[in-house]
Amino acid sequence: MFRAYDKTGDISYTLGAFPTMELVGRRPCDVVAVALHSRFRMTKEAEEILSPVADKVYVSDRDVERVAKKGNTFVVGAFRKRYAPFAAETHVTLVRPSDAGNLGTIMRTMLGFGVRRLAVVGESADVYDPRTVRASMGAIFALDISLFPSWEDYAVAHTEHKYLFMLDGRSAPLGTTPGVEPCAYVFGNEGAGLPPELADCGTPVVIPHSRDIDSLNLPQAVAIGLYEFTKAKFN
Amino acid sequence: MFRAYDKTGDISYTLGAFPTMELVGRRPCDVVAVALHSRFRMTKEAEEILSPVADKVYVSDRDVERVAKKGNTFVVGAFRKRYAPFAAETHVTLVRPSDAGNLGTIMRTMLGFGVRRLAVVGESADVYDPRTVRASMGAIFALDISLFPSWEDYAVAHTEHKYLFMLDGRSAPLGTTPGVEPCAYVFGNEGAGLPPELADCGTPVVIPHSRDIDSLNLPQAVAIGLYEFTKAKFN
């Protein structure tokens, strides 16, 4: 059942104990199997967390090693990928993100700021790549994720007010625009950013920074944007 | 001359054209050599950037491959590591950071927010690891970096006001404390954070976030902190 990850398939994997426990805790119904390496040391706590899927847990060094190429991973979970359309709710939109690790980091940051819905638009890194799952530290299992083939498809489905993070000359500095909810926080590709014409789709926003760099890294930009728009909630 | 990177040595490497050009542009005197792969395609622009060190540029597939283990790197720069003590100036302090990639990402973010001095305290990831250099996208060459074996050594050398990013119960929410300059923005280790007793050394500050995560990733926390404290400057 365990095989090298195939992005076109319905199954992905959690590598390591922490994300596997997050998977089982948050999405027990999506668990297909949990493979343990014979070197895995079962604790009382782990046994309790795994109990809802106890009939799907088994020991197989070969299955663990087939999926986790690194030698120090002793638990692997196999789970069904799940996509969940969401209604008019506050969310993050990533347009053509290209890096699986960045996607996972962003998912964790979103959970940190209480934004639990993610739209991914256009040709993008695979949101269920095991590297994404690992970088999210399990946060992926707390989010609703929806994919759209193009901006047009997305814009038809989601008419929430949009804050477009871009370097456009008309952009308002972050923190100077009132926050409207529900809304979408929209970020572009790591290299290319958002296409300039999207500035007309909502409120273009820029994160003030020095001229010594072209732009902030994408996960940093998302973190700063969500922090600024949500800080009143968590104070 | 090119050999596998040794963290105890005086030499480190830039992998790839972009960081190598940043090295040559910002620190020509620190350049020991620039090795080009025979598959590197020289452009007019690259030739101009490399001109200050033209006598140190040569073609050697073997030297490139010895340092850059990935097959798609065609330029490698060798440079002398440089540490620079700095006077009472605004800086970032990282206490026991453990991840080389995070260090580089943080350096780039610092440059983005105009904070060009970095103190690294205690047993830490290697600030000149080629992975750090790569993740910094050359920003490392724009910073003054100073290492301190312990917090005590650091505190004697730097008496600037300190903002300590920590989850301590007494911490003020970020954005609610006045900014004093010069100052130090102090962040702890990825897993452990700052030791609680440091709260007495300055103003403890917390980044408001949800309870669904234990803490923000370190590079995200630094980005948010620097954004908040510097935003008035870049608006």
Short mmCIF file of C-alpha atoms in Angstrom, two decimals:
data_model
loop_
_atom_site.label_atom_id
_atom_site.label_comp_id
_atom_site.label_asym_id
_atom_site.label_seq_id
_atom_site.Cartn_x
_atom_site.Cartn_y
_atom_site.Cartn_z
CA MET A 1 0.00 0.00 0.00
CA PHE A 2 2.87 2.40 0.80
CA ARG A 3 4.73 3.57 -2.28
CA ALA A 4 6.74 6.58 -3.42
CA TYR A 5 4.48 9.63 -3.35
CA ASP A 6 2.59 10.29 -6.59
CA LYS A 7 1.17 13.79 -6.88
CA THR A 8 -1.57 12.64 -9.25
CA GLY A 9 -2.81 10.04 -6.76
CA ASP A 10 -5.38 10.36 -3.97
CA ILE A 11 -3.02 9.45 -1.15
CA SER A 12 -0.28 11.42 0.62
CA TYR A 13 1.92 10.76 3.62
CA THR A 14 2.94 12.22 6.95
CA LEU A 15 6.61 11.64 7.75
CA GLY A 16 7.46 11.37 11.42
CA ALA A 17 5.61 11.08 14.69
CA PHE A 18 4.46 14.68 15.17
CA PRO A 19 2.62 15.23 11.88
CA THR A 20 1.23 11.69 12.01
CA MET A 21 -0.24 12.35 15.46
CA GLU A 22 -1.72 15.64 14.16
CA LEU A 23 -3.25 13.71 11.24
CA VAL A 24 -4.83 11.09 13.48
CA GLY A 25 -6.00 13.68 15.99
CA ARG A 26 -7.58 16.03 13.45
CA ARG A 27 -8.66 13.77 10.59
CA PRO A 28 -9.02 10.18 11.81
CA CYS A 29 -11.50 9.40 9.02
CA ASP A 30 -8.94 10.27 6.33
CA VAL A 31 -6.32 7.88 7.70
CA VAL A 32 -5.66 4.93 5.39
CA ALA A 33 -2.88 3.33 7.42
CA VAL A 34 -0.08 4.09 9.88
CA ALA A 35 3.17 2.20 9.40
CA LEU A 36 5.63 1.93 12.27
CA HIS A 37 9.30 1.05 11.96
CA SER A 38 10.48 -1.70 14.30
CA ARG A 39 12.75 0.93 15.88
CA PHE A 40 9.76 3.11 16.83
CA ARG A 41 9.36 3.22 20.59
CA MET A 42 5.66 3.26 21.47
CA THR A 43 4.73 5.48 24.40
CA LYS A 44 1.51 5.55 26.39
CA GLU A 45 0.71 8.94 24.90
CA ALA A 46 1.31 7.81 21.32
CA GLU A 47 -0.80 4.71 21.89
CA GLU A 48 -3.67 6.84 23.12
CA ILE A 49 -3.47 9.24 20.18
CA LEU A 50 -3.35 6.34 17.73
CA SER A 51 -6.26 4.49 19.37
CA PRO A 52 -9.00 5.84 17.03
CA VAL A 53 -7.19 4.19 14.11
CA ALA A 54 -5.71 1.24 16.02
CA ASP A 55 -6.93 -1.26 13.40
CA LYS A 56 -4.92 0.57 10.75
CA VAL A 57 -1.61 0.60 12.61
CA TYR A 58 1.01 -2.02 11.77
CA VAL A 59 4.76 -2.56 11.81
CA SER A 60 6.65 -2.64 8.52
CA ASP A 61 10.18 -1.34 8.14
CA ARG A 62 9.89 -1.67 4.40
CA ASP A 63 6.76 0.48 4.16
CA VAL A 64 8.27 3.21 6.32
CA GLU A 65 11.49 3.23 4.33
CA ARG A 66 9.74 3.24 0.98
CA VAL A 67 8.05 6.57 1.75
CA ALA A 68 10.46 8.25 4.16
CA LYS A 69 13.79 8.36 2.45
CA LYS A 70 15.57 9.70 5.51
CA GLY A 71 16.77 7.10 7.96
CA ASN A 72 15.49 8.77 11.11
CA THR A 73 11.76 8.59 10.36
CA PHE A 74 10.07 5.76 12.24
CA VAL A 75 6.38 6.57 11.67
CA VAL A 76 4.56 7.22 8.42
CA GLY A 77 0.87 7.89 7.99
CA ALA A 78 -1.00 7.40 4.73
CA PHE A 79 -4.07 9.57 4.29
CA ARG A 80 -6.62 10.56 1.68
CA LYS A 81 -6.14 14.06 0.28
CA ARG A 82 -9.12 16.24 0.95
CA TYR A 83 -10.23 19.44 -0.74
CA ALA A 84 -13.03 21.49 0.79
CA PRO A 85 -14.80 24.33 -0.99
CA PHE A 86 -15.72 27.06 1.47
CA ALA A 87 -18.37 29.77 1.49
CA ALA A 88 -17.83 33.52 1.86
CA GLU A 89 -15.29 33.41 4.66
CA THR A 90 -11.97 35.09 5.40
CA HIS A 91 -9.17 33.20 3.71
CA VAL A 92 -5.70 33.35 2.20
CA THR A 93 -5.32 33.09 -1.55
CA LEU A 94 -2.01 32.05 -3.09
CA VAL A 95 -1.64 32.63 -6.83
CA ARG A 96 0.76 30.16 -8.47
CA PRO A 97 2.93 29.43 -5.42
CA SER A 98 5.89 27.37 -6.60
CA ASP A 99 7.56 25.98 -3.51
CA ALA A 100 6.14 23.06 -1.49
CA GLY A 101 8.05 24.00 1.65
CA ASN A 102 6.78 27.59 1.50
CA LEU A 103 3.22 26.31 1.17
CA GLY A 104 3.56 24.30 4.35
CA THR A 105 5.19 27.14 6.28
CA ILE A 106 2.35 29.43 5.20
CA MET A 107 -0.25 26.89 6.37
CA ARG A 108 1.28 26.86 9.81
CA THR A 109 1.35 30.66 9.93
CA MET A 110 -2.31 30.79 8.88
CA LEU A 111 -3.28 28.52 11.75
CA GLY A 112 -1.23 30.78 14.01
CA PHE A 113 -3.37 33.74 13.01
CA GLY A 114 -6.70 31.93 12.96
CA VAL A 115 -7.21 32.00 9.18
CA ARG A 116 -8.22 28.43 8.37
CA ARG A 117 -9.19 28.61 4.71
CA LEU A 118 -6.79 28.53 1.80
CA ALA A 119 -7.47 29.02 -1.91
CA VAL A 120 -4.69 28.06 -4.32
CA VAL A 121 -5.04 29.49 -7.83
CA GLY A 122 -3.36 28.44 -11.07
CA GLU A 123 -0.47 26.09 -11.72
CA SER A 124 1.14 25.65 -8.31
CA ALA A 125 3.25 23.49 -6.09
CA ASP A 126 1.37 20.44 -4.84
CA VAL A 127 -0.48 21.31 -1.62
CA TYR A 128 -0.33 17.67 -0.49
CA ASP A 129 3.33 17.05 -1.31
CA PRO A 130 4.80 15.28 1.75
CA ARG A 131 7.27 18.21 1.99
CA THR A 132 4.32 20.59 2.32
CA VAL A 133 2.73 18.37 4.96
CA ARG A 134 6.00 18.24 6.90
CA ALA A 135 6.65 22.00 6.69
CA SER A 136 3.09 22.67 7.88
CA MET A 137 3.84 20.67 11.06
CA GLY A 138 0.37 19.19 10.77
CA ALA A 139 -1.40 22.55 10.32
CA ILE A 140 -2.57 21.31 6.91
CA PHE A 141 -5.06 19.05 8.71
CA ALA A 142 -6.70 22.06 10.38
CA LEU A 143 -7.35 23.93 7.11
CA ASP A 144 -9.97 23.86 4.38
CA ILE A 145 -8.11 23.92 1.07
CA SER A 146 -9.69 24.70 -2.28
CA LEU A 147 -7.97 24.68 -5.70
CA PHE A 148 -8.91 26.83 -8.69
CA PRO A 149 -7.46 26.40 -12.18
CA SER A 150 -7.46 30.15 -12.90
CA TRP A 151 -8.04 33.56 -11.34
CA GLU A 152 -11.31 33.81 -13.28
CA ASP A 153 -12.63 30.59 -11.75
CA TYR A 154 -11.60 31.81 -8.32
CA ALA A 155 -13.12 35.27 -8.73
CA VAL A 156 -16.48 33.79 -9.72
CA ALA A 157 -16.55 31.57 -6.64
CA HIS A 158 -15.21 34.16 -4.18
CA THR A 159 -16.50 37.72 -4.16
CA GLU A 160 -15.18 38.60 -0.69
CA HIS A 161 -13.24 41.88 -0.47
CA LYS A 162 -9.66 41.30 -1.58
CA TYR A 163 -6.43 42.67 -0.13
CA LEU A 164 -3.83 42.22 -2.86
CA PHE A 165 -0.24 42.19 -1.59
CA MET A 166 1.79 43.78 -4.38
CA LEU A 167 4.40 46.39 -5.13
CA ASP A 168 2.06 48.37 -7.40
CA GLY A 169 2.59 52.12 -7.14
CA ARG A 170 -0.99 52.63 -5.97
CA SER A 171 -0.67 50.18 -3.09
CA ALA A 172 -1.54 51.45 0.37
CA PRO A 173 1.04 50.72 3.08
CA LEU A 174 -0.03 47.75 5.19
CA GLY A 175 -1.74 48.95 8.37
CA THR A 176 -3.25 52.06 6.80
CA THR A 177 -6.33 50.39 5.30
CA PRO A 178 -9.37 49.42 7.36
CA GLY A 179 -9.93 45.67 7.71
CA VAL A 180 -13.17 44.36 6.19
CA GLU A 181 -14.46 40.83 6.90
CA PRO A 182 -14.97 38.42 5.32
CA CYS A 183 -12.04 39.06 3.04
CA ALA A 184 -9.25 37.41 1.07
CA TYR A 185 -5.53 38.08 1.66
CA VAL A 186 -4.05 37.50 -1.78
CA PHE A 187 -0.35 36.82 -2.45
CA GLY A 188 1.45 36.11 -5.72
CA ASN A 189 4.18 33.76 -6.84
CA GLU A 190 7.59 33.78 -5.09
CA GLY A 191 9.37 35.28 -8.08
CA ALA A 192 6.75 37.10 -10.12
CA GLY A 193 4.36 38.44 -7.48
CA LEU A 194 0.81 39.26 -8.53
CA PRO A 195 0.02 40.39 -12.07
CA PRO A 196 -0.38 44.21 -12.02
CA GLU A 197 -3.91 44.10 -13.47
CA LEU A 198 -5.19 42.41 -10.30
CA ALA A 199 -4.77 45.74 -8.49
CA ASP A 200 -8.27 46.61 -9.74
CA CYS A 201 -9.85 43.60 -8.01
CA GLY A 202 -9.68 45.04 -4.51
CA THR A 203 -7.34 46.98 -2.24
CA PRO A 204 -3.68 46.75 -3.25
CA VAL A 205 -1.47 46.70 -0.18
CA VAL A 206 2.31 46.97 0.15
CA ILE A 207 4.50 45.93 3.08
CA PRO A 208 6.88 48.83 3.69
CA HIS A 209 10.51 47.71 3.37
CA SER A 210 13.91 49.01 2.34
CA ARG A 211 15.11 49.22 -1.25
CA ASP A 212 17.97 46.86 -0.52
CA ILE A 213 15.87 43.85 -1.45
CA ASP A 214 13.45 43.43 -4.36
CA SER A 215 10.75 41.89 -2.24
CA LEU A 216 10.24 39.95 0.95
CA ASN A 217 10.18 36.14 0.90
CA LEU A 218 6.64 34.87 0.39
CA PRO A 219 6.22 33.13 3.80
CA GLN A 220 7.53 36.29 5.53
CA ALA A 221 5.12 38.50 3.59
CA VAL A 222 2.15 36.28 4.49
CA ALA A 223 3.19 36.27 8.15
CA ILE A 224 3.45 40.06 8.28
CA GLY A 225 0.16 40.57 6.43
CA LEU A 226 -1.81 38.20 8.64
CA TYR A 227 -0.21 39.58 11.79
CA GLU A 228 -1.22 43.14 10.90
CA PHE A 229 -4.80 42.30 9.94
CA THR A 230 -5.47 39.97 12.87
CA LYS A 231 -3.53 41.51 15.74
CA ALA A 232 -6.56 43.14 17.33
CA LYS A 233 -8.15 39.68 17.75
CA PHE A 234 -5.37 38.06 19.71
CA ASN A 235 -4.33 40.93 21.96
CA MET B 1 41.89 25.42 -3.30
CA PHE B 2 38.16 24.51 -3.40
CA ARG B 3 37.25 21.75 -1.01
CA ALA B 4 34.21 20.53 0.90
CA TYR B 5 33.15 23.27 3.32
CA ASP B 6 34.74 23.06 6.75
CA LYS B 7 32.98 25.10 9.42
CA THR B 8 36.16 25.47 11.46
CA GLY B 9 38.04 27.00 8.51
CA ASP B 10 38.32 30.62 7.39
CA ILE B 11 36.78 30.14 3.97
CA SER B 12 33.18 29.69 2.86
CA TYR B 13 31.45 29.51 -0.51
CA THR B 14 28.67 31.09 -2.52
CA LEU B 15 26.79 28.58 -4.63
CA GLY B 16 25.31 29.92 -7.85
CA ALA B 17 25.52 33.08 -9.90
CA PHE B 18 23.28 35.37 -7.85
CA PRO B 19 24.97 35.08 -4.44
CA THR B 20 28.39 35.08 -6.09
CA MET B 21 27.61 38.36 -7.85
CA GLU B 22 26.38 39.80 -4.53
CA LEU B 23 29.64 38.69 -2.91
CA VAL B 24 31.78 40.32 -5.57
CA GLY B 25 29.67 43.47 -5.65
CA ARG B 26 29.60 43.99 -1.89
CA ARG B 27 32.86 42.45 -0.65
CA PRO B 28 35.41 42.28 -3.47
CA CYS B 29 38.29 42.31 -0.99
CA ASP B 30 37.05 39.13 0.69
CA VAL B 31 36.95 37.15 -2.54
CA VAL B 32 39.55 34.39 -2.67
CA ALA B 33 38.52 32.92 -6.02
CA VAL B 34 35.58 32.44 -8.34
CA ALA B 35 35.33 29.09 -10.12
CA LEU B 36 33.21 28.76 -13.23
CA HIS B 37 31.91 25.51 -14.70
CA SER B 38 32.56 25.06 -18.40
CA ARG B 39 28.78 25.07 -18.83
CA PHE B 40 28.50 28.57 -17.35
CA ARG B 41 27.41 31.04 -19.99
CA MET B 42 29.17 34.35 -19.44
CA THR B 43 27.05 37.44 -20.12
CA LYS B 44 28.19 41.04 -20.55
CA GLU B 45 26.56 41.89 -17.23
CA ALA B 46 28.24 39.06 -15.35
CA GLU B 47 31.60 39.97 -16.86
CA GLU B 48 31.21 43.53 -15.65
CA ILE B 49 30.22 42.48 -12.16
CA LEU B 50 33.17 40.07 -11.97
CA SER B 51 35.68 42.62 -13.31
CA PRO B 52 36.97 43.80 -9.89
CA VAL B 53 38.14 40.25 -9.20
CA ALA B 54 38.93 39.26 -12.80
CA ASP B 55 42.35 37.89 -11.84
CA LYS B 56 40.70 35.45 -9.44
CA VAL B 57 38.18 33.99 -11.88
CA TYR B 58 38.96 30.70 -13.61
CA VAL B 59 37.26 27.72 -15.16
CA SER B 60 37.31 24.38 -13.33
CA ASP B 61 34.46 21.91 -13.44
CA ARG B 62 36.11 19.92 -10.72
CA ASP B 63 36.33 22.85 -8.30
CA VAL B 64 32.69 23.80 -8.88
CA GLU B 65 31.51 20.24 -8.40
CA ARG B 66 33.59 19.68 -5.29
CA VAL B 67 31.76 22.45 -3.44
CA ALA B 68 28.33 22.52 -5.10
CA LYS B 69 26.93 19.07 -4.82
CA LYS B 70 23.90 19.89 -6.94
CA GLY B 71 24.40 19.53 -10.67
CA ASN B 72 22.84 22.82 -11.68
CA THR B 73 25.33 25.16 -10.01
CA PHE B 74 27.82 26.62 -12.48
CA VAL B 75 29.48 29.35 -10.40
CA VAL B 76 31.07 29.08 -6.99
CA GLY B 77 32.78 31.86 -5.08
CA ALA B 78 35.29 31.28 -2.29
CA PHE B 79 35.49 34.05 0.29
CA ARG B 80 37.04 34.84 3.64
CA LYS B 81 34.57 34.80 6.52
CA ARG B 82 34.39 38.15 8.19
CA TYR B 83 33.13 39.07 11.65
CA ALA B 84 32.65 42.70 12.57
CA PRO B 85 32.09 43.96 16.07
CA PHE B 86 29.73 46.93 16.06
CA ALA B 87 29.17 49.81 18.43
CA ALA B 88 25.91 50.84 20.09
CA GLU B 89 23.63 50.46 17.09
CA THR B 90 20.25 48.89 16.41
CA HIS B 91 20.65 45.21 15.71
CA VAL B 92 19.06 41.77 15.80
CA THR B 93 20.26 39.26 18.38
CA LEU B 94 19.69 35.55 17.90
CA VAL B 95 20.27 33.36 20.92
CA ARG B 96 21.30 29.81 19.99
CA PRO B 97 19.64 29.65 16.55
CA SER B 98 19.93 26.06 15.34
CA ASP B 99 19.04 26.08 11.65
CA ALA B 100 21.39 27.36 8.94
CA GLY B 101 18.58 28.00 6.47
CA ASN B 102 16.63 30.02 9.03
CA LEU B 103 19.72 32.13 9.73
CA GLY B 104 20.01 33.03 6.05
CA THR B 105 16.31 33.80 5.68
CA ILE B 106 16.53 36.08 8.71
CA MET B 107 19.55 37.90 7.25
CA ARG B 108 17.58 38.68 4.11
CA THR B 109 14.62 39.91 6.14
CA MET B 110 16.93 42.13 8.21
CA LEU B 111 18.27 43.76 5.06
CA GLY B 112 14.67 44.24 3.94
CA PHE B 113 13.94 46.23 7.08
CA GLY B 114 17.21 48.15 7.19
CA VAL B 115 18.66 46.41 10.25
CA ARG B 116 22.20 45.58 9.18
CA ARG B 117 23.81 44.30 12.34
CA LEU B 118 23.47 40.80 13.74
CA ALA B 119 24.68 39.37 17.05
CA VAL B 120 24.63 35.59 17.43
CA VAL B 121 24.88 34.34 21.01
CA GLY B 122 25.78 30.90 22.34
CA GLU B 123 26.14 27.58 20.58
CA SER B 124 24.48 28.14 17.23
CA ALA B 125 24.19 27.09 13.61
CA ASP B 126 27.17 28.25 11.54
CA VAL B 127 26.49 31.74 10.21
CA TYR B 128 28.80 31.11 7.24
CA ASP B 129 27.48 27.67 6.33
CA PRO B 130 27.00 27.71 2.52
CA ARG B 131 23.31 26.93 3.20
CA THR B 132 23.06 30.11 5.26
CA VAL B 133 24.78 32.09 2.52
CA ARG B 134 22.41 30.68 -0.09
CA ALA B 135 19.26 31.26 1.98
CA SER B 136 20.36 34.86 2.61
CA MET B 137 20.42 35.45 -1.16
CA GLY B 138 23.60 37.44 -0.66
CA ALA B 139 22.19 39.61 2.15
CA ILE B 140 24.90 38.17 4.41
CA PHE B 141 27.44 40.36 2.59
CA ALA B 142 25.54 43.51 3.56
CA LEU B 143 25.55 42.75 7.29
CA ASP B 144 27.97 43.17 10.18
CA ILE B 145 27.96 39.91 12.12
CA SER B 146 29.34 39.46 15.61
CA LEU B 147 29.49 36.23 17.62
CA PHE B 148 29.37 35.93 21.42
CA PRO B 149 30.02 32.71 23.35
CA SER B 150 27.41 33.53 26.02
CA TRP B 151 24.65 35.95 26.95
CA GLU B 152 26.91 37.40 29.62
CA ASP B 153 29.61 38.24 27.06
CA TYR B 154 26.99 39.79 24.82
CA ALA B 155 25.36 41.84 27.58
CA VAL B 156 28.69 43.35 28.59
CA ALA B 157 29.42 44.43 25.01
CA HIS B 158 25.90 45.64 24.19
CA THR B 159 23.93 47.76 26.60
CA GLU B 160 21.37 49.03 24.05
CA HIS B 161 17.74 48.72 25.11
CA LYS B 162 16.52 45.19 24.47
CA TYR B 163 13.17 43.99 23.10
CA LEU B 164 12.93 40.34 24.06
CA PHE B 165 10.52 38.32 21.93
CA MET B 166 9.09 35.71 24.27
CA LEU B 167 5.85 34.15 25.47
CA ASP B 168 6.40 35.25 29.06
CA GLY B 169 3.17 36.21 30.81
CA ARG B 170 4.45 39.75 31.40
CA SER B 171 5.20 40.36 27.73
CA ALA B 172 3.59 43.39 26.09
CA PRO B 173 1.81 42.73 22.80
CA LEU B 174 3.98 43.79 19.86
CA GLY B 175 3.01 47.27 18.68
CA THR B 176 2.00 48.53 22.13
CA THR B 177 5.49 49.47 23.33
CA PRO B 178 7.29 52.63 22.20
CA GLY B 179 10.32 52.05 19.99
CA VAL B 180 13.65 53.24 21.44
CA GLU B 181 16.81 53.48 19.31
CA PRO B 182 19.45 52.21 19.31
CA CYS B 183 18.06 48.88 20.45
CA ALA B 184 18.36 45.12 20.11
CA TYR B 185 15.57 42.86 18.84
CA VAL B 186 16.29 39.60 20.64
CA PHE B 187 14.94 36.18 19.56
CA GLY B 188 15.50 32.74 21.05
CA ASN B 189 16.14 29.28 19.70
CA GLU B 190 13.62 27.68 17.28
CA GLY B 191 12.42 25.14 19.80
CA ALA B 192 13.18 26.55 23.23
CA GLY B 193 12.67 30.29 22.77
CA LEU B 194 14.41 32.66 25.18
CA PRO B 195 15.13 31.61 28.78
CA PRO B 196 12.44 33.19 31.02
CA GLU B 197 15.00 34.98 33.19
CA LEU B 198 15.97 37.22 30.26
CA ALA B 199 12.62 39.01 30.62
CA ASP B 200 14.34 41.22 33.20
CA CYS B 201 16.95 42.44 30.70
CA GLY B 202 14.64 44.76 28.81
CA THR B 203 11.09 44.89 27.42
CA PRO B 204 9.56 41.46 26.87
CA VAL B 205 7.33 41.50 23.79
CA VAL B 206 4.88 38.90 22.47
CA ILE B 207 3.49 38.56 18.96
CA PRO B 208 -0.25 38.03 19.35
CA HIS B 209 -1.33 34.74 17.79
CA SER B 210 -3.91 31.98 18.19
CA ARG B 211 -3.60 29.11 20.63
CA ASP B 212 -3.64 26.57 17.82
CA ILE B 213 0.13 26.69 17.53
CA ASP B 214 2.75 26.74 20.27
CA SER B 215 4.76 29.50 18.68
CA LEU B 216 5.49 31.07 15.31
CA ASN B 217 8.42 29.87 13.23
CA LEU B 218 11.55 31.85 14.03
CA PRO B 219 12.00 33.55 10.62
CA GLN B 220 8.33 34.55 10.65
CA ALA B 221 8.62 35.98 14.16
CA VAL B 222 11.68 38.03 13.19
CA ALA B 223 9.91 39.32 10.05
CA ILE B 224 6.86 40.40 12.03
CA GLY B 225 8.92 42.02 14.78
CA LEU B 226 11.11 44.01 12.41
CA TYR B 227 8.13 45.02 10.29
CA GLU B 228 6.29 46.43 13.31
CA PHE B 229 9.25 48.33 14.72
CA THR B 230 10.46 49.76 11.39
CA LYS B 231 7.26 50.41 9.46
CA ALA B 232 7.21 54.13 10.17
CA LYS B 233 10.59 54.45 8.43
CA PHE B 234 9.64 52.94 5.11
CA ASN B 235 6.14 54.35 4.67
#
